[in-house]
Short mmCIF file of N, CA, C and O in Angstrom, two decimals:
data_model
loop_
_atom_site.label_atom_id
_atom_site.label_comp_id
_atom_site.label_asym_id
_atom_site.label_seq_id
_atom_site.Cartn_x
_atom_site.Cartn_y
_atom_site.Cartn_z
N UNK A 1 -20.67 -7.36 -12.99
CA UNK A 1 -19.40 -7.91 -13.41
C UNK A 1 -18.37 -7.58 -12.35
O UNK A 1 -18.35 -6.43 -11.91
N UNK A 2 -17.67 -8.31 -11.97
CA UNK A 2 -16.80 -8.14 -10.73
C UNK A 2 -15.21 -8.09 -11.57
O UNK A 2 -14.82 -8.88 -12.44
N UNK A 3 -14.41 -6.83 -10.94
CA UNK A 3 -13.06 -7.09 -11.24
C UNK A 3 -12.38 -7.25 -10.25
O UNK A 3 -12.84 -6.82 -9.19
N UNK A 4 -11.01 -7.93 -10.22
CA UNK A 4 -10.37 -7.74 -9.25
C UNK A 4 -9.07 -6.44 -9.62
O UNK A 4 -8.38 -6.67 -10.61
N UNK A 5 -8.83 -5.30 -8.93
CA UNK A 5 -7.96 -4.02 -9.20
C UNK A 5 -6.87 -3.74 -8.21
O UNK A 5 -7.09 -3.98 -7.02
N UNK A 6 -5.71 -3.24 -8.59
CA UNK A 6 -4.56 -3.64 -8.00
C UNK A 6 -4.54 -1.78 -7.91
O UNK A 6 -4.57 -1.21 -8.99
N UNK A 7 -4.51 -1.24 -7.10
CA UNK A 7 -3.96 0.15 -7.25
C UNK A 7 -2.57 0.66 -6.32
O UNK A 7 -2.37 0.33 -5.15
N UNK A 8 -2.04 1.19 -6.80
CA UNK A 8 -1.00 1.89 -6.24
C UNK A 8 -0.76 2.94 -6.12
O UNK A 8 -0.09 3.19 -7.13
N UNK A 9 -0.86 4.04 -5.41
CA UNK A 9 -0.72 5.18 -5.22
C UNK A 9 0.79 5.91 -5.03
O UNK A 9 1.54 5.62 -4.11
N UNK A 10 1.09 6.93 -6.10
CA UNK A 10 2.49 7.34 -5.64
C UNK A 10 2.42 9.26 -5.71
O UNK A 10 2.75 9.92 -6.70
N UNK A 11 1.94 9.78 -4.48
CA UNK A 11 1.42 11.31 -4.45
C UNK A 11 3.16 11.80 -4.79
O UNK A 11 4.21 11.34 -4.32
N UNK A 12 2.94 12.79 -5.68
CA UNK A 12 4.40 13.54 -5.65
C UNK A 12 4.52 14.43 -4.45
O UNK A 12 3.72 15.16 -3.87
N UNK A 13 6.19 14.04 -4.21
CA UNK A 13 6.52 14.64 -2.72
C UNK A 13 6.97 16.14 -2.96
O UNK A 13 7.50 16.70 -1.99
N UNK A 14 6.84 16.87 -4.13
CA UNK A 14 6.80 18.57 -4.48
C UNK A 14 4.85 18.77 -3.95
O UNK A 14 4.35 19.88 -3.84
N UNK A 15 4.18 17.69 -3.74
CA UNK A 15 2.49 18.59 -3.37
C UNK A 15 2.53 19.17 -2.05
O UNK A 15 2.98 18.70 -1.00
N UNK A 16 2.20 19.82 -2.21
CA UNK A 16 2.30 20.86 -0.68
C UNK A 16 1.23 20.13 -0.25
O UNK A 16 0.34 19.75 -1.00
N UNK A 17 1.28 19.87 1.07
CA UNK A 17 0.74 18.56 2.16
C UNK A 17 -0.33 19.06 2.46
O UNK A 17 -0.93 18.23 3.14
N UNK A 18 -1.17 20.31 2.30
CA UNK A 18 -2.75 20.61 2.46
C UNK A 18 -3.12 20.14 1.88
O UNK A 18 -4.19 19.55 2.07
N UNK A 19 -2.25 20.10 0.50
CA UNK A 19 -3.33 20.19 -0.98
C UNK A 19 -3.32 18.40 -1.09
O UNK A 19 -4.25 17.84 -1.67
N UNK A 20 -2.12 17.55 -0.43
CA UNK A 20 -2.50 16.24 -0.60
C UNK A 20 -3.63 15.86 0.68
O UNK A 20 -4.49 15.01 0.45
N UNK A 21 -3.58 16.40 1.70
CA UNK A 21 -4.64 16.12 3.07
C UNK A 21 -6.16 16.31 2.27
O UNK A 21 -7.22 15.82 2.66
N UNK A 22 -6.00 17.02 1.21
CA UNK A 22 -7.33 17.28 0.76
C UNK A 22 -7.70 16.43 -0.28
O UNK A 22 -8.85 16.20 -0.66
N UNK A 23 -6.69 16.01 -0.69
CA UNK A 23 -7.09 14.98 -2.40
C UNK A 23 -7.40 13.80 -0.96
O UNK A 23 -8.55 13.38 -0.83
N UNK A 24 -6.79 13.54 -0.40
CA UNK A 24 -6.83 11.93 0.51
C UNK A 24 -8.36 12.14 1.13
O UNK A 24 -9.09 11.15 1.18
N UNK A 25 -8.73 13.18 1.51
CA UNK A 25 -9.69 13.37 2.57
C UNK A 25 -11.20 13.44 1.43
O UNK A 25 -12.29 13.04 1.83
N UNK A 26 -11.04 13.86 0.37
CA UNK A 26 -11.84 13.52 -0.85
C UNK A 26 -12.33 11.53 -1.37
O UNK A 26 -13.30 10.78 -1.46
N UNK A 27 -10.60 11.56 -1.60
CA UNK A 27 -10.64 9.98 -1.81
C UNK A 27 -11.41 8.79 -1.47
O UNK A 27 -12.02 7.93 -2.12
N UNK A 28 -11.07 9.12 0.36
CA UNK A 28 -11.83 8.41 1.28
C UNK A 28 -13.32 8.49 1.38
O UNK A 28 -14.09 7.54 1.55
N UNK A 29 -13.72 10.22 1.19
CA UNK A 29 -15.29 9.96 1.20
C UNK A 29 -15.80 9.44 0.11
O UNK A 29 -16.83 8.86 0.43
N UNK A 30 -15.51 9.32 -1.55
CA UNK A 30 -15.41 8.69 -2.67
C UNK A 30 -15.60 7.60 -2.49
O UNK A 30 -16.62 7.05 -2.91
N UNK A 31 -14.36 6.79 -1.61
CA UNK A 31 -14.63 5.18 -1.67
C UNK A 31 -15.55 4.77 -0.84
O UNK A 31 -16.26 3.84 -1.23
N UNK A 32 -15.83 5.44 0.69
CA UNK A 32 -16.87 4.79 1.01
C UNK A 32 -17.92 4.67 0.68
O UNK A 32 -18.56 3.65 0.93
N UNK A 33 -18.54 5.98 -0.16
CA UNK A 33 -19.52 6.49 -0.95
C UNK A 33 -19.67 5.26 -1.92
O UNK A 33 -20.86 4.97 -1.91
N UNK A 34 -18.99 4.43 -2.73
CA UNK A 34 -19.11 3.64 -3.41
C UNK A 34 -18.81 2.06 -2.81
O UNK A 34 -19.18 1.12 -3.52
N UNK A 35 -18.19 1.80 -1.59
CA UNK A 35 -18.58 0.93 -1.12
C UNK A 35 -20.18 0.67 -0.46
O UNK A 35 -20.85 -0.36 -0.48
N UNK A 36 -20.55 2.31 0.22
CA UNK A 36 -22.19 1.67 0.53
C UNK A 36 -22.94 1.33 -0.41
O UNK A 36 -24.01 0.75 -0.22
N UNK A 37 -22.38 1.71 -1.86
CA UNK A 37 -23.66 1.68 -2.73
C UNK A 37 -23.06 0.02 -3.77
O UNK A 37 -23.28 -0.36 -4.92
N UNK A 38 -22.50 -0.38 -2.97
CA UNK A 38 -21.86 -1.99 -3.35
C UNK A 38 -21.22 -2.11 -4.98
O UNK A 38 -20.98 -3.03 -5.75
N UNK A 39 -21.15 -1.02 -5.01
CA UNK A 39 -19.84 -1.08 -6.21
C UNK A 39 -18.78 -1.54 -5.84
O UNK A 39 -18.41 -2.69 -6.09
N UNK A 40 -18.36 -1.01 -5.44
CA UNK A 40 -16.89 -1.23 -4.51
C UNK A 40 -16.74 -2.46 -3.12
O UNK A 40 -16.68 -2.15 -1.93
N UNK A 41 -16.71 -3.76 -3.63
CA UNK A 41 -17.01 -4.49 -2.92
C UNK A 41 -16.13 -4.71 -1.27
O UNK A 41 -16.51 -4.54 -0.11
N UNK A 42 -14.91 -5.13 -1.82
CA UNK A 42 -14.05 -5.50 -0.70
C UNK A 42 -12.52 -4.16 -1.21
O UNK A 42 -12.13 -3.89 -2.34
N UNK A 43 -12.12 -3.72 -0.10
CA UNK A 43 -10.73 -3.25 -0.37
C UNK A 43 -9.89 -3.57 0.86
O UNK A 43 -10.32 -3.43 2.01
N UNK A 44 -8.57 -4.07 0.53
CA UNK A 44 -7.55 -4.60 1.28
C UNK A 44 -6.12 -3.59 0.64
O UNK A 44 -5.78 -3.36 -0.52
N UNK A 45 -5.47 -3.10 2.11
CA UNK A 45 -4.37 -2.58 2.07
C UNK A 45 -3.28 -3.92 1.64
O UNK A 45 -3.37 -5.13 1.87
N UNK A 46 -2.45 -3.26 1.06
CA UNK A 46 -0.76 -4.41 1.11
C UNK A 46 -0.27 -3.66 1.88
O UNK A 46 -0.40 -2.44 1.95
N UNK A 47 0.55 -4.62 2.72
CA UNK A 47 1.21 -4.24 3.92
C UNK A 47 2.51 -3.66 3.61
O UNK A 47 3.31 -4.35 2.98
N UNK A 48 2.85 -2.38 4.01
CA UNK A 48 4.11 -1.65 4.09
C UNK A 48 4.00 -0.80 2.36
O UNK A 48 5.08 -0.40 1.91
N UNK A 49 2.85 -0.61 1.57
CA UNK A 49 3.05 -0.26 0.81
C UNK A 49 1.76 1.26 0.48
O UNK A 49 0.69 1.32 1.07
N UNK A 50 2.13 2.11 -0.32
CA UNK A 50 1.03 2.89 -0.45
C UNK A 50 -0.12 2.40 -1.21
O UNK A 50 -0.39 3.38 -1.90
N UNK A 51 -0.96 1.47 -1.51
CA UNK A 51 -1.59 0.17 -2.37
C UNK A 51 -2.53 -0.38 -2.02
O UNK A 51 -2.61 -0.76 -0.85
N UNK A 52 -3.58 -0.63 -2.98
CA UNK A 52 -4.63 -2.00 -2.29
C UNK A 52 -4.87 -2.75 -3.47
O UNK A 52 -4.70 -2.47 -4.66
N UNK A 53 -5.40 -4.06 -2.72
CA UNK A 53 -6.11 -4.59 -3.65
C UNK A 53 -7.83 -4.52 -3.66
O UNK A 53 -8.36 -4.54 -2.54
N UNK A 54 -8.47 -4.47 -4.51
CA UNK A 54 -10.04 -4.25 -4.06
C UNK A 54 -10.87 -5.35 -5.24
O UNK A 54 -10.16 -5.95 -6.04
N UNK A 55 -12.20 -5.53 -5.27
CA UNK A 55 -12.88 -6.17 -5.66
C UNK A 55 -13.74 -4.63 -6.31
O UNK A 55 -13.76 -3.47 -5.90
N UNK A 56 -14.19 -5.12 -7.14
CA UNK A 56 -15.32 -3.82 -7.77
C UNK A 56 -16.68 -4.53 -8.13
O UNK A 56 -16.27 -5.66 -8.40
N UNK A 57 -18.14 -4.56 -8.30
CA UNK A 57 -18.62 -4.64 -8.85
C UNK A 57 -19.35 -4.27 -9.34
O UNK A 57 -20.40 -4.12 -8.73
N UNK A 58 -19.26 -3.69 -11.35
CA UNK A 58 -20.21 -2.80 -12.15
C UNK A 58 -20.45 -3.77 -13.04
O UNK A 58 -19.95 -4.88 -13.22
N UNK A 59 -21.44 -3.09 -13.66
CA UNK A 59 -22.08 -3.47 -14.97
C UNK A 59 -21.20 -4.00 -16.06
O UNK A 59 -21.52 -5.10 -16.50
N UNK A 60 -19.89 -3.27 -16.70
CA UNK A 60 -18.99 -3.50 -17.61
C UNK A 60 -18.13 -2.91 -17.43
O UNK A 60 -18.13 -2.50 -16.27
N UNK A 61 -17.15 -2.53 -18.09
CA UNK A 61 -15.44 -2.00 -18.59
C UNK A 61 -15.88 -0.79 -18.08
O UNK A 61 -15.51 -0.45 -16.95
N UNK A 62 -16.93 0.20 -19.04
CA UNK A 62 -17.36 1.40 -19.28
C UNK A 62 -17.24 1.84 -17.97
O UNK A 62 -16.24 2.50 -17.73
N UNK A 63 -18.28 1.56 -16.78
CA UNK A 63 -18.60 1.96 -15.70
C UNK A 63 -17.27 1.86 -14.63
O UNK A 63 -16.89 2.77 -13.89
N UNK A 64 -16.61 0.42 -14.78
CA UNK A 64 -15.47 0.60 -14.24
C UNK A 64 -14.44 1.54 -14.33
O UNK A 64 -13.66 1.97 -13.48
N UNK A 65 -14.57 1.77 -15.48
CA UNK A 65 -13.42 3.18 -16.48
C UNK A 65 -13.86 4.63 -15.11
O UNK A 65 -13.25 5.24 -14.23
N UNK A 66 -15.26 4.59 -15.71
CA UNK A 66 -15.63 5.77 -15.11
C UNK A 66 -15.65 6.44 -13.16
O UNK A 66 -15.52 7.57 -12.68
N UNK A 67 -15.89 4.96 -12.49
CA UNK A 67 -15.43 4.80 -11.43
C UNK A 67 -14.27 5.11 -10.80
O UNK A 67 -14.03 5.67 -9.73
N UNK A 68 -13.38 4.51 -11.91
CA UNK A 68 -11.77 4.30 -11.44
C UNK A 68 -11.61 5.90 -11.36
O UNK A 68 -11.27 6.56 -10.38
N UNK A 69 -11.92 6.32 -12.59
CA UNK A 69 -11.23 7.56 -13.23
C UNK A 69 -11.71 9.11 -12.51
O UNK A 69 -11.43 10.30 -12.70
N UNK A 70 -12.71 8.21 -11.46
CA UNK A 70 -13.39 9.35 -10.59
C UNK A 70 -12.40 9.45 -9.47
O UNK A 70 -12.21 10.58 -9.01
N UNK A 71 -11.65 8.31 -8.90
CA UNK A 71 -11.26 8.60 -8.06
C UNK A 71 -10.62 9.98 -7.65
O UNK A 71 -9.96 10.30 -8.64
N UNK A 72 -10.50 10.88 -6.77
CA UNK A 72 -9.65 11.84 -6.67
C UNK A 72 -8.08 11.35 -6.90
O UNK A 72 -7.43 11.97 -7.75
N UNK A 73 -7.58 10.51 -6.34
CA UNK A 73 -6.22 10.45 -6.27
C UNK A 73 -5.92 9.41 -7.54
O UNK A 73 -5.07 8.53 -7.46
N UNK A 74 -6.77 9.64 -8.80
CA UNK A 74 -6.47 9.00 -10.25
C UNK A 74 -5.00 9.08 -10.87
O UNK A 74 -4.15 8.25 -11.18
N UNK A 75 -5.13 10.61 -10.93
CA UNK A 75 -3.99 10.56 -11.85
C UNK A 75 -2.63 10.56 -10.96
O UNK A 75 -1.76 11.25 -11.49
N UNK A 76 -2.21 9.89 -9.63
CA UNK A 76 -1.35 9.51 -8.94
C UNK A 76 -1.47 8.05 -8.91
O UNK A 76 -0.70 7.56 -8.08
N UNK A 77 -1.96 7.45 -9.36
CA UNK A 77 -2.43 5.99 -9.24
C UNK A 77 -1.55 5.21 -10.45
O UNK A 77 -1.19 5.96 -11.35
N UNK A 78 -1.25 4.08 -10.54
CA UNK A 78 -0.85 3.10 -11.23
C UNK A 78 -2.08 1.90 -10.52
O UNK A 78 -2.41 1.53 -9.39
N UNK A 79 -2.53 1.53 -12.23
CA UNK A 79 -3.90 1.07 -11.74
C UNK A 79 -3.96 -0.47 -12.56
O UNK A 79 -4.11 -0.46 -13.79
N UNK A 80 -3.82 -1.99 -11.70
CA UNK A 80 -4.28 -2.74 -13.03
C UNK A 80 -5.10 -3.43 -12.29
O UNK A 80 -5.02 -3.59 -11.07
N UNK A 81 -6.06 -3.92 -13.17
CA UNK A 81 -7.39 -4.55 -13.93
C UNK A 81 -7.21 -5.79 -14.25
O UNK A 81 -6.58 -6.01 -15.28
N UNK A 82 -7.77 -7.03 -13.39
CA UNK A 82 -8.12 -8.24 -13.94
C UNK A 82 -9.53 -8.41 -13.76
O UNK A 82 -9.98 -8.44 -12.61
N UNK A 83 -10.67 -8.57 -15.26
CA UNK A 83 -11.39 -9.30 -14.91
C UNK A 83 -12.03 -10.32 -14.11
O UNK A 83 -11.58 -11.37 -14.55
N UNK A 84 -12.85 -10.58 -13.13
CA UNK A 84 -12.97 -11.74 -12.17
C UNK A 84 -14.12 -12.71 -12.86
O UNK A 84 -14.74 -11.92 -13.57
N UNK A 85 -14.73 -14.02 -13.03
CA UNK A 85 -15.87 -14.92 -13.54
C UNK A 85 -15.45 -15.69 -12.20
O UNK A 85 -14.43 -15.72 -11.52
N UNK A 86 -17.03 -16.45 -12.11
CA UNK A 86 -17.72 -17.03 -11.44
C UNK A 86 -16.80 -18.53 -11.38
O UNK A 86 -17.09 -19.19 -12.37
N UNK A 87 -15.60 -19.35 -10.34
CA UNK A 87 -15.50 -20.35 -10.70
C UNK A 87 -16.27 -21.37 -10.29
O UNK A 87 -16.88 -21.42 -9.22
N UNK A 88 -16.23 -22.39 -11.34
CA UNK A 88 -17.38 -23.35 -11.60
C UNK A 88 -17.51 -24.40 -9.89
O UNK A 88 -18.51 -24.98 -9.46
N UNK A 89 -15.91 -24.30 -9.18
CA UNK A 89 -16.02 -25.14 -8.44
C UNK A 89 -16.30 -24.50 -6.57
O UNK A 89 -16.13 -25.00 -5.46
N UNK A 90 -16.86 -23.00 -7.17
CA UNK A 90 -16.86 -22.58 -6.16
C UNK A 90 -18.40 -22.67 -5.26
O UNK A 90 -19.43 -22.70 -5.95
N UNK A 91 -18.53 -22.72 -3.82
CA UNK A 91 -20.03 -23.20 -3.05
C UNK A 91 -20.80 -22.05 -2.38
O UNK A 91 -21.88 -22.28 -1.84
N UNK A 92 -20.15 -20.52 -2.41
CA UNK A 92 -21.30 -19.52 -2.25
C UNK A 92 -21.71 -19.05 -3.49
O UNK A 92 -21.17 -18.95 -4.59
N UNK A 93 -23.08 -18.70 -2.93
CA UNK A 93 -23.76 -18.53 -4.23
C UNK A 93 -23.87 -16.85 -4.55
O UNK A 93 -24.28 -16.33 -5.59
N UNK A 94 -23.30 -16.06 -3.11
CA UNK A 94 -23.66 -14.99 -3.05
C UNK A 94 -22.23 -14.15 -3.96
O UNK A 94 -22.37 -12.93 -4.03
N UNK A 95 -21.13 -14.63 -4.52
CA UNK A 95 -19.75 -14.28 -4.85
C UNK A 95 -19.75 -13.82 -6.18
O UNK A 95 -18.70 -13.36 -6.64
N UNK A 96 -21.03 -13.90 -7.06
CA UNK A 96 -21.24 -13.94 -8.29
C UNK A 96 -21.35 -12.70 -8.82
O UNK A 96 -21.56 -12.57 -10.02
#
């Protein structure tokens, strides 16, 4: 099941800057970790913002929940969730 996820990151500026070098430096091995294993399909920065947009693809809600909620930098996150389906008029077959 593919979602499309909007995240935004806002680290509080009272974290003493090791302790954020270390949540970020976590984060990153997290996401790639789940991009090789093709969960985590596509992620795109927004420009000038702390934010991406990404593609996910799991099984259901559940797994997505659990994914998201792994991230290290979770509970700094503002996180939304649109479902993605297959459109009917689309010509790769591999997008599904």
């Amino acid at each position: 099941m593919l979602f499309h996820v909007r995240m935004d990151v806002r680290i509080p500026h009272d974290l003493p800057s090791d302790a954020a070098a270390e949540i970020i430096a976590r984060e990153k091995a997290y996401a790639q970790e789940l991009q090789r294993s093709g969960k985590w399909r596509h992620i795109w920065r927004i420009a000038g913002q702390y934010a991406n947009y990404s593609v996910f693809d799991v099984k259901d809600n559940a797994e997505l929940h659990e994914v998201l909620s792994g991230l290290p930098l979770f509970k700094f996150m503002d996180i939304e969730v649109t479902p993605l389906l297959r459109h009917p008029s689309a010509i790769r077959e591999d997008d599904s």
